[in-house]
Amino acid sequence: MAYDEELANRIRELLGPQKGIEEKRMFGGLAFLINGNMSVAASGRGGLMVRVPPDETEKLLARDHVEPMVMAGRETRGWLRVSVDGIRTKRQLQPWVARGVDYAKSLPPK
């Protein structure tokens, strides 16, 4: 399944003219990198992948429409998947994108 181009455009709109943003096709989706660090992605499986501080993962999993990111059969701490139902509106999507961008900005540039 290809990533949702409409979702990618919505993410682009939220990111606006920020510096250091790069788009890269990864894991069947389209990732948005900040200074070389992945922040969010329009997932090839639908919905949004979000990078979060690993110590916040458990707390954020309690939210509606959020599940752990699983790669190669293992949960990936510091990554969440937000279903389409959890990002239908700008009001729903914006905080997730901001969370991913803020965390990626806190990491050393690659």
Short mmCIF file of N, CA and C in Angstrom, two decimals:
data_model
loop_
_atom_site.label_atom_id
_atom_site.label_comp_id
_atom_site.label_asym_id
_atom_site.label_seq_id
_atom_site.Cartn_x
_atom_site.Cartn_y
_atom_site.Cartn_z
N MET A 1 0.84 -1.18 0.00
CA MET A 1 0.00 0.00 0.00
C MET A 1 0.89 1.25 0.00
N ALA A 2 0.59 2.18 -0.85
CA ALA A 2 1.34 3.43 -0.90
C ALA A 2 0.85 4.35 0.22
N TYR A 3 1.69 5.29 0.58
CA TYR A 3 1.30 6.23 1.63
C TYR A 3 0.20 7.17 1.13
N ASP A 4 -0.49 7.79 2.04
CA ASP A 4 -1.59 8.70 1.77
C ASP A 4 -1.02 10.07 1.37
N GLU A 5 -1.11 10.40 0.11
CA GLU A 5 -0.57 11.67 -0.40
C GLU A 5 -1.29 12.86 0.22
N GLU A 6 -2.57 12.73 0.48
CA GLU A 6 -3.31 13.82 1.12
C GLU A 6 -2.75 14.08 2.53
N LEU A 7 -2.47 13.01 3.26
CA LEU A 7 -1.88 13.17 4.59
C LEU A 7 -0.51 13.83 4.48
N ALA A 8 0.29 13.40 3.52
CA ALA A 8 1.61 14.02 3.33
C ALA A 8 1.47 15.52 3.08
N ASN A 9 0.50 15.92 2.28
CA ASN A 9 0.28 17.34 2.01
C ASN A 9 -0.17 18.08 3.26
N ARG A 10 -0.99 17.44 4.08
CA ARG A 10 -1.43 18.06 5.33
C ARG A 10 -0.24 18.26 6.28
N ILE A 11 0.67 17.30 6.30
CA ILE A 11 1.88 17.42 7.13
C ILE A 11 2.74 18.57 6.61
N ARG A 12 2.92 18.62 5.30
CA ARG A 12 3.71 19.71 4.69
C ARG A 12 3.14 21.08 5.08
N GLU A 13 1.83 21.19 5.04
CA GLU A 13 1.18 22.45 5.39
C GLU A 13 1.48 22.83 6.84
N LEU A 14 1.45 21.86 7.74
CA LEU A 14 1.74 22.14 9.15
C LEU A 14 3.21 22.49 9.38
N LEU A 15 4.09 21.87 8.62
CA LEU A 15 5.52 22.15 8.79
C LEU A 15 5.90 23.51 8.23
N GLY A 16 5.18 23.95 7.22
CA GLY A 16 5.43 25.27 6.65
C GLY A 16 6.88 25.45 6.24
N PRO A 17 7.39 26.66 6.40
CA PRO A 17 8.73 26.98 5.91
C PRO A 17 9.85 26.69 6.91
N GLN A 18 9.66 25.73 7.80
CA GLN A 18 10.71 25.43 8.77
C GLN A 18 11.98 25.00 8.06
N LYS A 19 13.11 25.32 8.65
CA LYS A 19 14.41 24.96 8.07
C LYS A 19 14.81 23.55 8.50
N GLY A 20 15.62 22.92 7.68
CA GLY A 20 16.18 21.63 8.01
C GLY A 20 15.26 20.45 7.76
N ILE A 21 14.16 20.65 7.04
CA ILE A 21 13.20 19.57 6.79
C ILE A 21 13.54 18.89 5.46
N GLU A 22 13.54 17.58 5.52
CA GLU A 22 13.79 16.77 4.32
C GLU A 22 12.73 15.69 4.26
N GLU A 23 12.23 15.42 3.07
CA GLU A 23 11.28 14.33 2.86
C GLU A 23 12.02 13.15 2.28
N LYS A 24 11.69 11.96 2.77
CA LYS A 24 12.39 10.77 2.30
C LYS A 24 11.43 9.58 2.34
N ARG A 25 11.40 8.83 1.25
CA ARG A 25 10.58 7.62 1.23
C ARG A 25 11.28 6.55 2.08
N MET A 26 10.53 6.07 3.06
CA MET A 26 11.08 5.06 3.97
C MET A 26 9.96 4.13 4.43
N PHE A 27 10.26 2.86 4.57
CA PHE A 27 9.33 1.88 5.13
C PHE A 27 7.98 1.90 4.43
N GLY A 28 7.94 2.17 3.13
CA GLY A 28 6.69 2.20 2.39
C GLY A 28 5.89 3.47 2.58
N GLY A 29 6.45 4.43 3.30
CA GLY A 29 5.76 5.69 3.55
C GLY A 29 6.63 6.87 3.16
N LEU A 30 6.22 8.05 3.59
CA LEU A 30 6.98 9.26 3.34
C LEU A 30 7.32 9.88 4.68
N ALA A 31 8.62 9.88 5.00
CA ALA A 31 9.09 10.40 6.29
C ALA A 31 9.50 11.86 6.14
N PHE A 32 9.32 12.58 7.24
CA PHE A 32 9.74 13.98 7.32
C PHE A 32 10.85 14.04 8.35
N LEU A 33 12.05 14.38 7.89
CA LEU A 33 13.22 14.42 8.74
C LEU A 33 13.56 15.86 9.11
N ILE A 34 13.98 16.05 10.33
CA ILE A 34 14.40 17.35 10.82
C ILE A 34 15.88 17.22 11.15
N ASN A 35 16.72 17.95 10.43
CA ASN A 35 18.18 17.86 10.63
C ASN A 35 18.67 16.42 10.61
N GLY A 36 18.06 15.61 9.72
CA GLY A 36 18.47 14.22 9.55
C GLY A 36 17.79 13.23 10.46
N ASN A 37 16.97 13.71 11.41
CA ASN A 37 16.26 12.82 12.33
C ASN A 37 14.79 12.71 11.93
N MET A 38 14.32 11.47 11.79
CA MET A 38 12.93 11.26 11.43
C MET A 38 12.01 11.77 12.54
N SER A 39 10.95 12.49 12.14
CA SER A 39 10.02 13.06 13.13
C SER A 39 8.63 12.44 13.01
N VAL A 40 8.06 12.46 11.82
CA VAL A 40 6.76 11.86 11.54
C VAL A 40 6.82 11.27 10.15
N ALA A 41 5.83 10.43 9.85
CA ALA A 41 5.75 9.86 8.50
C ALA A 41 4.32 9.53 8.16
N ALA A 42 3.97 9.77 6.91
CA ALA A 42 2.71 9.26 6.37
C ALA A 42 2.99 7.79 6.08
N SER A 43 2.37 6.93 6.84
CA SER A 43 2.70 5.51 6.79
C SER A 43 2.15 4.82 5.55
N GLY A 44 2.90 3.88 5.05
CA GLY A 44 2.43 3.06 3.94
C GLY A 44 1.32 2.12 4.36
N ARG A 45 1.12 1.93 5.65
CA ARG A 45 0.04 1.09 6.19
C ARG A 45 -1.17 1.93 6.60
N GLY A 46 -1.11 3.22 6.32
CA GLY A 46 -2.19 4.12 6.69
C GLY A 46 -1.89 4.79 8.02
N GLY A 47 -2.38 5.98 8.19
CA GLY A 47 -2.17 6.70 9.43
C GLY A 47 -0.80 7.35 9.49
N LEU A 48 -0.44 7.71 10.72
CA LEU A 48 0.76 8.50 10.96
C LEU A 48 1.71 7.76 11.89
N MET A 49 2.99 7.77 11.55
CA MET A 49 4.03 7.30 12.47
C MET A 49 4.61 8.54 13.12
N VAL A 50 4.77 8.50 14.44
CA VAL A 50 5.25 9.66 15.20
C VAL A 50 6.40 9.25 16.09
N ARG A 51 7.46 10.02 16.07
CA ARG A 51 8.60 9.80 16.96
C ARG A 51 8.36 10.61 18.24
N VAL A 52 8.49 9.94 19.37
CA VAL A 52 8.23 10.58 20.67
C VAL A 52 9.36 10.22 21.62
N PRO A 53 9.52 10.99 22.69
CA PRO A 53 10.52 10.60 23.69
C PRO A 53 10.20 9.20 24.21
N PRO A 54 11.16 8.29 24.22
CA PRO A 54 10.89 6.91 24.64
C PRO A 54 10.21 6.80 26.00
N ASP A 55 10.54 7.69 26.93
CA ASP A 55 9.93 7.60 28.25
C ASP A 55 8.47 8.06 28.28
N GLU A 56 7.97 8.61 27.17
CA GLU A 56 6.56 9.01 27.08
C GLU A 56 5.71 7.99 26.33
N THR A 57 6.34 6.97 25.77
CA THR A 57 5.63 6.01 24.94
C THR A 57 4.44 5.39 25.66
N GLU A 58 4.64 4.85 26.84
CA GLU A 58 3.56 4.17 27.56
C GLU A 58 2.39 5.10 27.84
N LYS A 59 2.68 6.32 28.29
CA LYS A 59 1.62 7.28 28.60
C LYS A 59 0.80 7.61 27.35
N LEU A 60 1.46 7.80 26.23
CA LEU A 60 0.77 8.17 24.99
C LEU A 60 -0.04 7.02 24.40
N LEU A 61 0.35 5.79 24.71
CA LEU A 61 -0.41 4.64 24.22
C LEU A 61 -1.81 4.57 24.81
N ALA A 62 -2.07 5.28 25.89
CA ALA A 62 -3.40 5.29 26.52
C ALA A 62 -4.39 6.15 25.73
N ARG A 63 -3.90 6.93 24.79
CA ARG A 63 -4.78 7.80 24.01
C ARG A 63 -5.53 7.01 22.95
N ASP A 64 -6.70 7.53 22.56
CA ASP A 64 -7.50 6.90 21.52
C ASP A 64 -6.74 6.89 20.19
N HIS A 65 -6.93 5.81 19.44
CA HIS A 65 -6.39 5.67 18.08
C HIS A 65 -4.88 5.54 18.02
N VAL A 66 -4.23 5.26 19.15
CA VAL A 66 -2.77 5.16 19.19
C VAL A 66 -2.38 3.72 19.51
N GLU A 67 -1.40 3.22 18.81
CA GLU A 67 -0.88 1.88 19.08
C GLU A 67 0.64 1.90 18.95
N PRO A 68 1.28 0.89 19.49
CA PRO A 68 2.74 0.87 19.39
C PRO A 68 3.18 0.66 17.94
N MET A 69 4.32 1.19 17.62
CA MET A 69 4.93 0.95 16.32
C MET A 69 5.63 -0.41 16.41
N VAL A 70 5.31 -1.29 15.48
CA VAL A 70 5.91 -2.62 15.47
C VAL A 70 6.68 -2.80 14.17
N MET A 71 7.96 -3.13 14.32
CA MET A 71 8.82 -3.41 13.16
C MET A 71 9.50 -4.75 13.39
N ALA A 72 9.47 -5.59 12.39
CA ALA A 72 10.08 -6.92 12.47
C ALA A 72 9.55 -7.69 13.69
N GLY A 73 8.25 -7.49 13.97
CA GLY A 73 7.62 -8.23 15.05
C GLY A 73 7.90 -7.71 16.45
N ARG A 74 8.59 -6.59 16.56
CA ARG A 74 8.94 -6.04 17.88
C ARG A 74 8.45 -4.61 18.01
N GLU A 75 7.97 -4.28 19.21
CA GLU A 75 7.58 -2.90 19.49
C GLU A 75 8.82 -2.02 19.50
N THR A 76 8.67 -0.84 18.95
CA THR A 76 9.78 0.10 18.89
C THR A 76 9.48 1.26 19.83
N ARG A 77 10.17 1.28 20.99
CA ARG A 77 9.97 2.37 21.95
C ARG A 77 10.36 3.69 21.31
N GLY A 78 9.57 4.71 21.60
CA GLY A 78 9.86 6.01 21.02
C GLY A 78 9.16 6.24 19.69
N TRP A 79 8.38 5.26 19.26
CA TRP A 79 7.62 5.39 18.02
C TRP A 79 6.19 4.94 18.25
N LEU A 80 5.24 5.70 17.70
CA LEU A 80 3.83 5.36 17.81
C LEU A 80 3.19 5.38 16.43
N ARG A 81 2.10 4.66 16.32
CA ARG A 81 1.29 4.70 15.11
C ARG A 81 -0.07 5.28 15.52
N VAL A 82 -0.50 6.33 14.83
CA VAL A 82 -1.81 6.94 15.07
C VAL A 82 -2.68 6.61 13.87
N SER A 83 -3.81 5.98 14.12
CA SER A 83 -4.68 5.55 13.02
C SER A 83 -5.32 6.75 12.32
N VAL A 84 -5.86 6.49 11.16
CA VAL A 84 -6.53 7.51 10.36
C VAL A 84 -7.61 8.21 11.19
N ASP A 85 -8.33 7.45 12.01
CA ASP A 85 -9.40 8.04 12.82
C ASP A 85 -8.87 9.06 13.83
N GLY A 86 -7.61 8.96 14.19
CA GLY A 86 -7.03 9.88 15.16
C GLY A 86 -6.41 11.12 14.57
N ILE A 87 -6.43 11.23 13.22
CA ILE A 87 -5.79 12.39 12.56
C ILE A 87 -6.67 12.95 11.45
N ARG A 88 -7.96 12.76 11.55
CA ARG A 88 -8.87 13.22 10.47
C ARG A 88 -8.89 14.73 10.31
N THR A 89 -8.78 15.45 11.41
CA THR A 89 -8.87 16.91 11.35
C THR A 89 -7.50 17.54 11.62
N LYS A 90 -7.38 18.80 11.24
CA LYS A 90 -6.15 19.54 11.51
C LYS A 90 -5.92 19.61 13.02
N ARG A 91 -7.00 19.78 13.76
CA ARG A 91 -6.90 19.86 15.23
C ARG A 91 -6.36 18.57 15.83
N GLN A 92 -6.66 17.44 15.22
CA GLN A 92 -6.13 16.16 15.70
C GLN A 92 -4.69 15.94 15.24
N LEU A 93 -4.40 16.29 14.00
CA LEU A 93 -3.09 16.03 13.41
C LEU A 93 -2.00 16.94 13.96
N GLN A 94 -2.30 18.20 14.14
CA GLN A 94 -1.30 19.20 14.51
C GLN A 94 -0.51 18.83 15.76
N PRO A 95 -1.15 18.41 16.86
CA PRO A 95 -0.35 18.10 18.06
C PRO A 95 0.60 16.91 17.85
N TRP A 96 0.21 15.95 17.04
CA TRP A 96 1.09 14.80 16.79
C TRP A 96 2.30 15.22 15.97
N VAL A 97 2.06 16.03 14.94
CA VAL A 97 3.17 16.51 14.11
C VAL A 97 4.11 17.36 14.97
N ALA A 98 3.54 18.25 15.77
CA ALA A 98 4.37 19.11 16.64
C ALA A 98 5.19 18.27 17.62
N ARG A 99 4.59 17.22 18.18
CA ARG A 99 5.30 16.36 19.13
C ARG A 99 6.48 15.69 18.44
N GLY A 100 6.26 15.14 17.24
CA GLY A 100 7.34 14.48 16.51
C GLY A 100 8.45 15.44 16.11
N VAL A 101 8.07 16.63 15.64
CA VAL A 101 9.04 17.63 15.23
C VAL A 101 9.84 18.13 16.43
N ASP A 102 9.16 18.42 17.52
CA ASP A 102 9.86 18.91 18.72
C ASP A 102 10.88 17.89 19.22
N TYR A 103 10.50 16.61 19.20
CA TYR A 103 11.44 15.61 19.68
C TYR A 103 12.62 15.47 18.71
N ALA A 104 12.34 15.45 17.42
CA ALA A 104 13.43 15.33 16.44
C ALA A 104 14.38 16.52 16.53
N LYS A 105 13.85 17.71 16.80
CA LYS A 105 14.70 18.90 16.95
C LYS A 105 15.58 18.82 18.19
N SER A 106 15.15 18.05 19.18
CA SER A 106 15.94 17.95 20.40
C SER A 106 17.13 17.00 20.27
N LEU A 107 17.18 16.26 19.17
CA LEU A 107 18.25 15.29 18.94
C LEU A 107 19.41 15.95 18.20
N PRO A 108 20.61 15.43 18.36
CA PRO A 108 21.76 15.98 17.64
C PRO A 108 21.55 15.80 16.12
N PRO A 109 21.91 16.80 15.33
CA PRO A 109 21.78 16.66 13.87
C PRO A 109 22.63 15.49 13.37
N LYS A 110 22.16 14.88 12.30
CA LYS A 110 22.91 13.76 11.69
C LYS A 110 23.66 14.25 10.49
#
